[in-house]
mmCIF file of C-alpha atoms and ligand atoms in Angstrom:
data_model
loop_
_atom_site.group_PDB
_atom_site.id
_atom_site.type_symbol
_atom_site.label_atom_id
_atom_site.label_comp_id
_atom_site.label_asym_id
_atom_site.label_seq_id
_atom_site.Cartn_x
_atom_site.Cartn_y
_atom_site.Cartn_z
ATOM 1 C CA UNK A 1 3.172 26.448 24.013
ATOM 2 C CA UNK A 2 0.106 29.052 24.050
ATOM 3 C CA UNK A 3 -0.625 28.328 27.946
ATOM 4 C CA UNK A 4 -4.012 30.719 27.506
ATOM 5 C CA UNK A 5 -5.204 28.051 24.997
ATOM 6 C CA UNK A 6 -4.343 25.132 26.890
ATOM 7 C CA UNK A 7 -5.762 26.006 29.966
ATOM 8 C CA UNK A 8 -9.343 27.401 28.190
ATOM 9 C CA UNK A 9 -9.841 23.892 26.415
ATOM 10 C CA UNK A 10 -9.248 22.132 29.926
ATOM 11 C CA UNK A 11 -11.497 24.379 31.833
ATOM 12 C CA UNK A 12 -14.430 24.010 28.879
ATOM 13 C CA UNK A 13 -13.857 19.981 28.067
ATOM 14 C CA UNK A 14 -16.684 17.843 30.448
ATOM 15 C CA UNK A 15 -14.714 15.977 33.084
ATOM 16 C CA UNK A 16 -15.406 12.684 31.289
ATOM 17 C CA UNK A 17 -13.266 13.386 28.353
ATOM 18 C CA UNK A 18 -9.624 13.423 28.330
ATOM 19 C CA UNK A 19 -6.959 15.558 26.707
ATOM 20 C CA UNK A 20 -3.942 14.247 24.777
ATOM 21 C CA UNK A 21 -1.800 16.960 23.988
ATOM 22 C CA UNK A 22 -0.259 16.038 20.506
ATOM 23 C CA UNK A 23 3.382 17.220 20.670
ATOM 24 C CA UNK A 24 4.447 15.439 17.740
ATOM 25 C CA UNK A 25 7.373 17.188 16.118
ATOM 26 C CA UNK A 26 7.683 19.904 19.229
ATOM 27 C CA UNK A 27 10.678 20.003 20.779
ATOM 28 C CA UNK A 28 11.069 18.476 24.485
ATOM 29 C CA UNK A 29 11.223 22.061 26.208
ATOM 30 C CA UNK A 30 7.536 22.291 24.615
ATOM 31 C CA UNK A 31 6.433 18.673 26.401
ATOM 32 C CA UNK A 32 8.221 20.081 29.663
ATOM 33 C CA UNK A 33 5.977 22.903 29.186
ATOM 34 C CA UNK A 34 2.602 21.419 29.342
ATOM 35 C CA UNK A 35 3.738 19.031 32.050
ATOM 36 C CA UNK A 36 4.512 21.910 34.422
ATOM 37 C CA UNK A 37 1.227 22.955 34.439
ATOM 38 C CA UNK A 38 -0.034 19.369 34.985
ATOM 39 C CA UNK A 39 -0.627 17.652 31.560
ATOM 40 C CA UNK A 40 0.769 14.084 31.744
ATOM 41 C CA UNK A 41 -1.327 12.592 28.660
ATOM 42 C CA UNK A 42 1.016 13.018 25.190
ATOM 43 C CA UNK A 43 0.193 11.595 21.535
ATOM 44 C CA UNK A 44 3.152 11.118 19.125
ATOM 45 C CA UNK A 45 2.915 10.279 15.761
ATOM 46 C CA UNK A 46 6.283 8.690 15.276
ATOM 47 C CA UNK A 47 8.199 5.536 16.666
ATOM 48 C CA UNK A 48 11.948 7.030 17.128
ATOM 49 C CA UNK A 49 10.430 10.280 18.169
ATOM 50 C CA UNK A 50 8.123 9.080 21.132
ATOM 51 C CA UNK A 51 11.174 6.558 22.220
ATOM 52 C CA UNK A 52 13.762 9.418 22.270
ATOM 53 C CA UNK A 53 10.951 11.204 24.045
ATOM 54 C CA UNK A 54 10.393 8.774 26.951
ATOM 55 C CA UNK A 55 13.645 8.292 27.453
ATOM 56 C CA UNK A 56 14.695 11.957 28.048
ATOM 57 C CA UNK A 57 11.686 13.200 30.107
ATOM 58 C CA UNK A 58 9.873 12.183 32.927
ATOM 59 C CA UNK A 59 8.654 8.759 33.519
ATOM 60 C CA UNK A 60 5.011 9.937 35.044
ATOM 61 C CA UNK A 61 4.588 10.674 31.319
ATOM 62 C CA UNK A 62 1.882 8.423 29.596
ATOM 63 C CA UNK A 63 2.556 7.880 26.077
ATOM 64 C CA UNK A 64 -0.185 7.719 23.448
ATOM 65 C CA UNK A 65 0.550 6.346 19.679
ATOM 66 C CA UNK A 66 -1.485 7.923 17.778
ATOM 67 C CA UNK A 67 -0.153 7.628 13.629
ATOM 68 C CA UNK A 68 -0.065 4.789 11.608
ATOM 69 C CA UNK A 69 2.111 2.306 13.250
ATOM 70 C CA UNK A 70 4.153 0.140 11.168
ATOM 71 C CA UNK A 71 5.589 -3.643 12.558
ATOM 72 C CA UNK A 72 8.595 -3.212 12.045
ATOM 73 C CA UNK A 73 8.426 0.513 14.462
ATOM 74 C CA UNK A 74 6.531 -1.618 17.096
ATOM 75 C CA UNK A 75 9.390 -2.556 19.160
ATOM 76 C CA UNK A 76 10.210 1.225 19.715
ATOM 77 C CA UNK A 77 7.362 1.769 21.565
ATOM 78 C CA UNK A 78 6.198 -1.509 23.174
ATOM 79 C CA UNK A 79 8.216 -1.161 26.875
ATOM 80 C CA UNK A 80 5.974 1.937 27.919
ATOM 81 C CA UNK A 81 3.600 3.294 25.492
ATOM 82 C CA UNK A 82 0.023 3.917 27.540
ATOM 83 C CA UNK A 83 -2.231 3.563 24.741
ATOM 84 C CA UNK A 84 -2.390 3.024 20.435
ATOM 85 C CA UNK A 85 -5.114 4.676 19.421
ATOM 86 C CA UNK A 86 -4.239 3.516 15.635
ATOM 87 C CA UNK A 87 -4.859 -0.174 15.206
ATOM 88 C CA UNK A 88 -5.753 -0.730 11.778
ATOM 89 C CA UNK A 89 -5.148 -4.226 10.965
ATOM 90 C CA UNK A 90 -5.766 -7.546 12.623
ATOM 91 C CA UNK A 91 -2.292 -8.419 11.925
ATOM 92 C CA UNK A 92 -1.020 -4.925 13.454
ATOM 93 C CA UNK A 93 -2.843 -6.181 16.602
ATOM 94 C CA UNK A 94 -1.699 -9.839 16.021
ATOM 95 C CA UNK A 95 2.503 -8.816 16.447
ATOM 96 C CA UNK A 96 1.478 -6.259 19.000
ATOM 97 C CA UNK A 97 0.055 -8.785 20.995
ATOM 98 C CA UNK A 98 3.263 -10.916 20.287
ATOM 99 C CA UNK A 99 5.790 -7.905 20.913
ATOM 100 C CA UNK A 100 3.652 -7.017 24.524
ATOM 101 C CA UNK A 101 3.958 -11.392 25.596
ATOM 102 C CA UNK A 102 7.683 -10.529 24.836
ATOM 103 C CA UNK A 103 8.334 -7.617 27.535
ATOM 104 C CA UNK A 104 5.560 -9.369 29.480
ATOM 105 C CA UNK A 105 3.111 -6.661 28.835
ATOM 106 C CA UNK A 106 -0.711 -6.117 28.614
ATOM 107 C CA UNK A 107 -0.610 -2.960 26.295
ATOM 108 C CA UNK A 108 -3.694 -0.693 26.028
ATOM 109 C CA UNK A 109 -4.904 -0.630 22.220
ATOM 110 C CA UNK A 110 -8.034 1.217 20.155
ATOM 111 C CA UNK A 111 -9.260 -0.112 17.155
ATOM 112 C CA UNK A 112 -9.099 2.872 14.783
ATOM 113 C CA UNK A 113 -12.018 3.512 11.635
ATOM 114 C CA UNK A 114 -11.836 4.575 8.640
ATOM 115 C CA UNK A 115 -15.236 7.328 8.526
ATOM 116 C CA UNK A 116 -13.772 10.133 6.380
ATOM 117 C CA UNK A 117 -14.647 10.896 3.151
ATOM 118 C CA UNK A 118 -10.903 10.810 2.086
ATOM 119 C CA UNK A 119 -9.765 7.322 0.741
ATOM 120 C CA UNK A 120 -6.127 7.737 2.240
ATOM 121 C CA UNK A 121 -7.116 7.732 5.687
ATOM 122 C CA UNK A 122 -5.832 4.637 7.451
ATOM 123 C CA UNK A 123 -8.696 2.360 9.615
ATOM 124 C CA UNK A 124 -11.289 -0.522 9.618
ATOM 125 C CA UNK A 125 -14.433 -0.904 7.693
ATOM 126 C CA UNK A 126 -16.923 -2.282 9.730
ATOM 127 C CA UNK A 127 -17.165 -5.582 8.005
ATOM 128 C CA UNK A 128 -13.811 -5.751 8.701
ATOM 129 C CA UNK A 129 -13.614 -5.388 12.512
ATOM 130 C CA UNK A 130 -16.307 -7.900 12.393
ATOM 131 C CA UNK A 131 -14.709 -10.112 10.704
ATOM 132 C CA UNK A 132 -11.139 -10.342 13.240
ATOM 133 C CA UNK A 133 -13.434 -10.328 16.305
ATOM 134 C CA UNK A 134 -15.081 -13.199 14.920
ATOM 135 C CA UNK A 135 -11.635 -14.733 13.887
ATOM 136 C CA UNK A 136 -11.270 -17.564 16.643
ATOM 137 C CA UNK A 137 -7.214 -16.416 16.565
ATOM 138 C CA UNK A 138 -8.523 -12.669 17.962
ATOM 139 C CA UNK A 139 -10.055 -14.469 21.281
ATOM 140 C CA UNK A 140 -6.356 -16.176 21.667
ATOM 141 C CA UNK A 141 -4.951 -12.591 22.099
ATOM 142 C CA UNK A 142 -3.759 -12.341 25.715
ATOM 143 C CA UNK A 143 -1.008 -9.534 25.633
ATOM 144 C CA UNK A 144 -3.402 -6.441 24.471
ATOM 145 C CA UNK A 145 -6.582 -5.222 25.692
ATOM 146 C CA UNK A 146 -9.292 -3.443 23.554
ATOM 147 C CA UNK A 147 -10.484 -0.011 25.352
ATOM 148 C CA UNK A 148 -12.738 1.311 22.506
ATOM 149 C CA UNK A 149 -12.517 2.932 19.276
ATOM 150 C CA UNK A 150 -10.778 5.855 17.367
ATOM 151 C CA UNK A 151 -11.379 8.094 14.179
ATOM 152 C CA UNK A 152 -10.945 10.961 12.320
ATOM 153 C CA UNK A 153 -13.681 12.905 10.591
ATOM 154 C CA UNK A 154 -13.499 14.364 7.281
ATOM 155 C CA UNK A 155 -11.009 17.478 6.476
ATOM 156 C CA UNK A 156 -13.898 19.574 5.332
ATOM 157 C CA UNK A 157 -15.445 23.086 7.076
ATOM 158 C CA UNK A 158 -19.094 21.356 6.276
ATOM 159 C CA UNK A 159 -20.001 20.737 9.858
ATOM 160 C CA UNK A 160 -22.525 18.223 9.219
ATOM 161 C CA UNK A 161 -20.140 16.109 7.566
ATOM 162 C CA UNK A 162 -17.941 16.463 10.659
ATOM 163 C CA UNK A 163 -21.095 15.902 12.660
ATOM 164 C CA UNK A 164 -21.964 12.961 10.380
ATOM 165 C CA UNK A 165 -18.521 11.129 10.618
ATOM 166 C CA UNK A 166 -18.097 11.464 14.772
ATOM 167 C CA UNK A 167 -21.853 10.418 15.067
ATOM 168 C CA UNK A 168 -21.254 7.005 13.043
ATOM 169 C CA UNK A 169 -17.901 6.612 15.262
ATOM 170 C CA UNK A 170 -20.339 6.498 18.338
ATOM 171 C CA UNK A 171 -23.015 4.173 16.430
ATOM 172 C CA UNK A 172 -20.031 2.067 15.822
ATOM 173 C CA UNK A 173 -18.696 1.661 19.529
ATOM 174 C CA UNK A 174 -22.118 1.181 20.632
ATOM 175 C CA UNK A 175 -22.326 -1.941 18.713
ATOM 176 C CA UNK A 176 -19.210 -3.158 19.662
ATOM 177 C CA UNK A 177 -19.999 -2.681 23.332
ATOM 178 C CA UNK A 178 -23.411 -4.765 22.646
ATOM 179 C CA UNK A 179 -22.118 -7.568 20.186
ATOM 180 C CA UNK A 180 -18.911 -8.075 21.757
ATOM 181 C CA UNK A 181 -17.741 -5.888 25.028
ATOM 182 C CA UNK A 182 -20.570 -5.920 26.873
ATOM 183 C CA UNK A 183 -18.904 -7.783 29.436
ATOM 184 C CA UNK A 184 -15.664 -5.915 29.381
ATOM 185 C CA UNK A 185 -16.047 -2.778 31.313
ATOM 186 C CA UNK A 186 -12.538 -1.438 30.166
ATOM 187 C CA UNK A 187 -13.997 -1.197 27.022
ATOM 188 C CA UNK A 188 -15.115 2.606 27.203
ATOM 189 C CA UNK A 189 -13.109 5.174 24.946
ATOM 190 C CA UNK A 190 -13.913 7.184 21.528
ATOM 191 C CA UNK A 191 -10.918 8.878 20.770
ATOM 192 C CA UNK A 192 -11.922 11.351 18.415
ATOM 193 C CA UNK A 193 -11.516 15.602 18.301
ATOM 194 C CA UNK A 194 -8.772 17.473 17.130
ATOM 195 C CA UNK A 195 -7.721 20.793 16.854
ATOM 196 C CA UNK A 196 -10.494 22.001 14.338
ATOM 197 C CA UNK A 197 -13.365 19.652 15.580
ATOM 198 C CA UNK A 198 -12.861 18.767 19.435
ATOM 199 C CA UNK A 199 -16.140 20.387 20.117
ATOM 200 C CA UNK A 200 -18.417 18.455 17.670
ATOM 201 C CA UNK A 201 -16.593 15.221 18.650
ATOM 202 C CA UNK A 202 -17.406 16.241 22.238
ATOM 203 C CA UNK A 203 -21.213 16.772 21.440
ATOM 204 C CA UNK A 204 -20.992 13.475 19.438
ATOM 205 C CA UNK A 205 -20.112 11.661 22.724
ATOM 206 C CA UNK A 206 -15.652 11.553 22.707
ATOM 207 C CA UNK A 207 -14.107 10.692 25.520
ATOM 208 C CA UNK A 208 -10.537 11.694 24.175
ATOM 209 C CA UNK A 209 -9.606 14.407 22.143
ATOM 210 C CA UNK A 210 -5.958 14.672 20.428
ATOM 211 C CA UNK A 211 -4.904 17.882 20.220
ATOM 212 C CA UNK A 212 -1.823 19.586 19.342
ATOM 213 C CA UNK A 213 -1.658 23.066 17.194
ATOM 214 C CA UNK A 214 -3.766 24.810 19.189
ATOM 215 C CA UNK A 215 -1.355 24.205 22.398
ATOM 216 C CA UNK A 216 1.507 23.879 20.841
ATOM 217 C CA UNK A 217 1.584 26.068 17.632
ATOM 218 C CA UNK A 218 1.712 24.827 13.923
ATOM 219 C CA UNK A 219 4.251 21.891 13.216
ATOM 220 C CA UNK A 220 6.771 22.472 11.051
ATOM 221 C CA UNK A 221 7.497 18.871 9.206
ATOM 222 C CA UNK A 222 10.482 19.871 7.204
ATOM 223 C CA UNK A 223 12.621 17.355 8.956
ATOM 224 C CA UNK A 224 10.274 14.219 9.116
HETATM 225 C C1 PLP B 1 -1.454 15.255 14.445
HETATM 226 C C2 PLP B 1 -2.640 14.510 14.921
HETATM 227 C C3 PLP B 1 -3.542 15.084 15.840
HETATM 228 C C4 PLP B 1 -3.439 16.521 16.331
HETATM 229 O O1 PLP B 1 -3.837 17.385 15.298
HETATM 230 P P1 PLP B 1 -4.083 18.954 15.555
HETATM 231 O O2 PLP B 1 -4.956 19.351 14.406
HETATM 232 O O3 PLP B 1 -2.747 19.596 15.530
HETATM 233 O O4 PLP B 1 -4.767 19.115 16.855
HETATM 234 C C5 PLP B 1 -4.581 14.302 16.316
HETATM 235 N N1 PLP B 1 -4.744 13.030 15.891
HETATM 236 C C6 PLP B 1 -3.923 12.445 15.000
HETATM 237 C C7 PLP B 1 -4.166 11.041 14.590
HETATM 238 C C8 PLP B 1 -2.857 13.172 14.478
HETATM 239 O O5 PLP B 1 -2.056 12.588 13.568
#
């Protein structure tokens, strides 16, 4: 891991926003790593990856999903992950919910938009997320707890784009707070920032950023 980089991006980041370090791919010496100098907040992209992960390191470690999640991966991470950042469908949430009432669980979820200019990118419209937290069945949901919202901007260098996408990520959880959180003070994250736009998504109001090649080096995904 670049140490020099790791510890500049803690030192600059305001004290209200968290850092996941993204060590997707990365071997567990590299996880080790960052945890010696404190970090105990990791993203993973993959089911089998994180679950191999968690069981071979330290148990202080809190686990954040952060890629698409599939149901049929769910049951990999359900005993321990921290937080999924990437719900993208009311029935993702729906056998979440049923997975966590198994192991007798309240798991930690965000509910993850779609902002980007890219169609491919995984997420909720608006009308959407609207629509399930209107759904009477959302309300019966016991076993998961909404914390807030996450996103990725655009892969463009136009920083006004980037600018544009984080800012309508805020507008969004401001709503949600109003229309249907207001009463739920765990309510309270914007994931959003990675390696190329953690700033902006900091001056756009995040409260996590995900990042990984800048600690950890480029990922190499010949083997996923
Ligand atoms: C891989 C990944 C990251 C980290 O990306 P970097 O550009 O390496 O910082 C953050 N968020 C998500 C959802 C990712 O898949």
């Amino acid at each position: 891991m670049n140490q020099e980089v790791y510890k500049e991006i803690l030192s600059e980041i305001p004290e209200n926003v968290q850092l996941i370090a993204v060590s997707k791919t990365k071997p567990n010496s590299e996880v080790e790593a960052a945890y010696a100098l404190g970090q105990r907040h990791f993203g993973e992209n993959w089911a089998q990856e994180v679950k191999q992960k968690q069981e071979d390191l330290p148990k202080d470690i809190c686990w954040h999903f952060i890629g698409h999640l599939q149901t049929n991966k769910i049951k990999y991470i359900i005993p321990f992950v921290h937080l999924i950042h990437s719900i993208d469908s009311f029935k993702l949430l729906m056998e979440v919910n049923k997975l966590a009432q198994k192991h007798q669980r309240i798991v930690g979820c965000l509910l993850q938009f779609h902002v980007a200019t890219e169609e491919t990118k995984f997420g909720f419209s608006m009308d959407e997320c609207l629509e399930m937290l209107q759904d009477p069945r959302f309300s019966e949901l016991k076993n998961v707890e909404i914390r807030g919202i996450m996103g990725m901007a655009s892969l463009t260098d136009d920083q006004t784009q980037i600018h544009h996408d984080f800012h309508q990520l805020h507008d969004y959880f401001h709503l949600m707070t109003e229309k249907f959180f207001a009463n739920q003070d765990s309510f309270k994250e914007i994931s959003m920032g990675m390696t190329d736009d953690y700033k902006i998504a900091i001056e756009e109001g995040s409260t996590m950023i995900r990042v990984g090649s800048a600690i950890f080096g480029k990922r190499n995904y010949a083997n996923k």
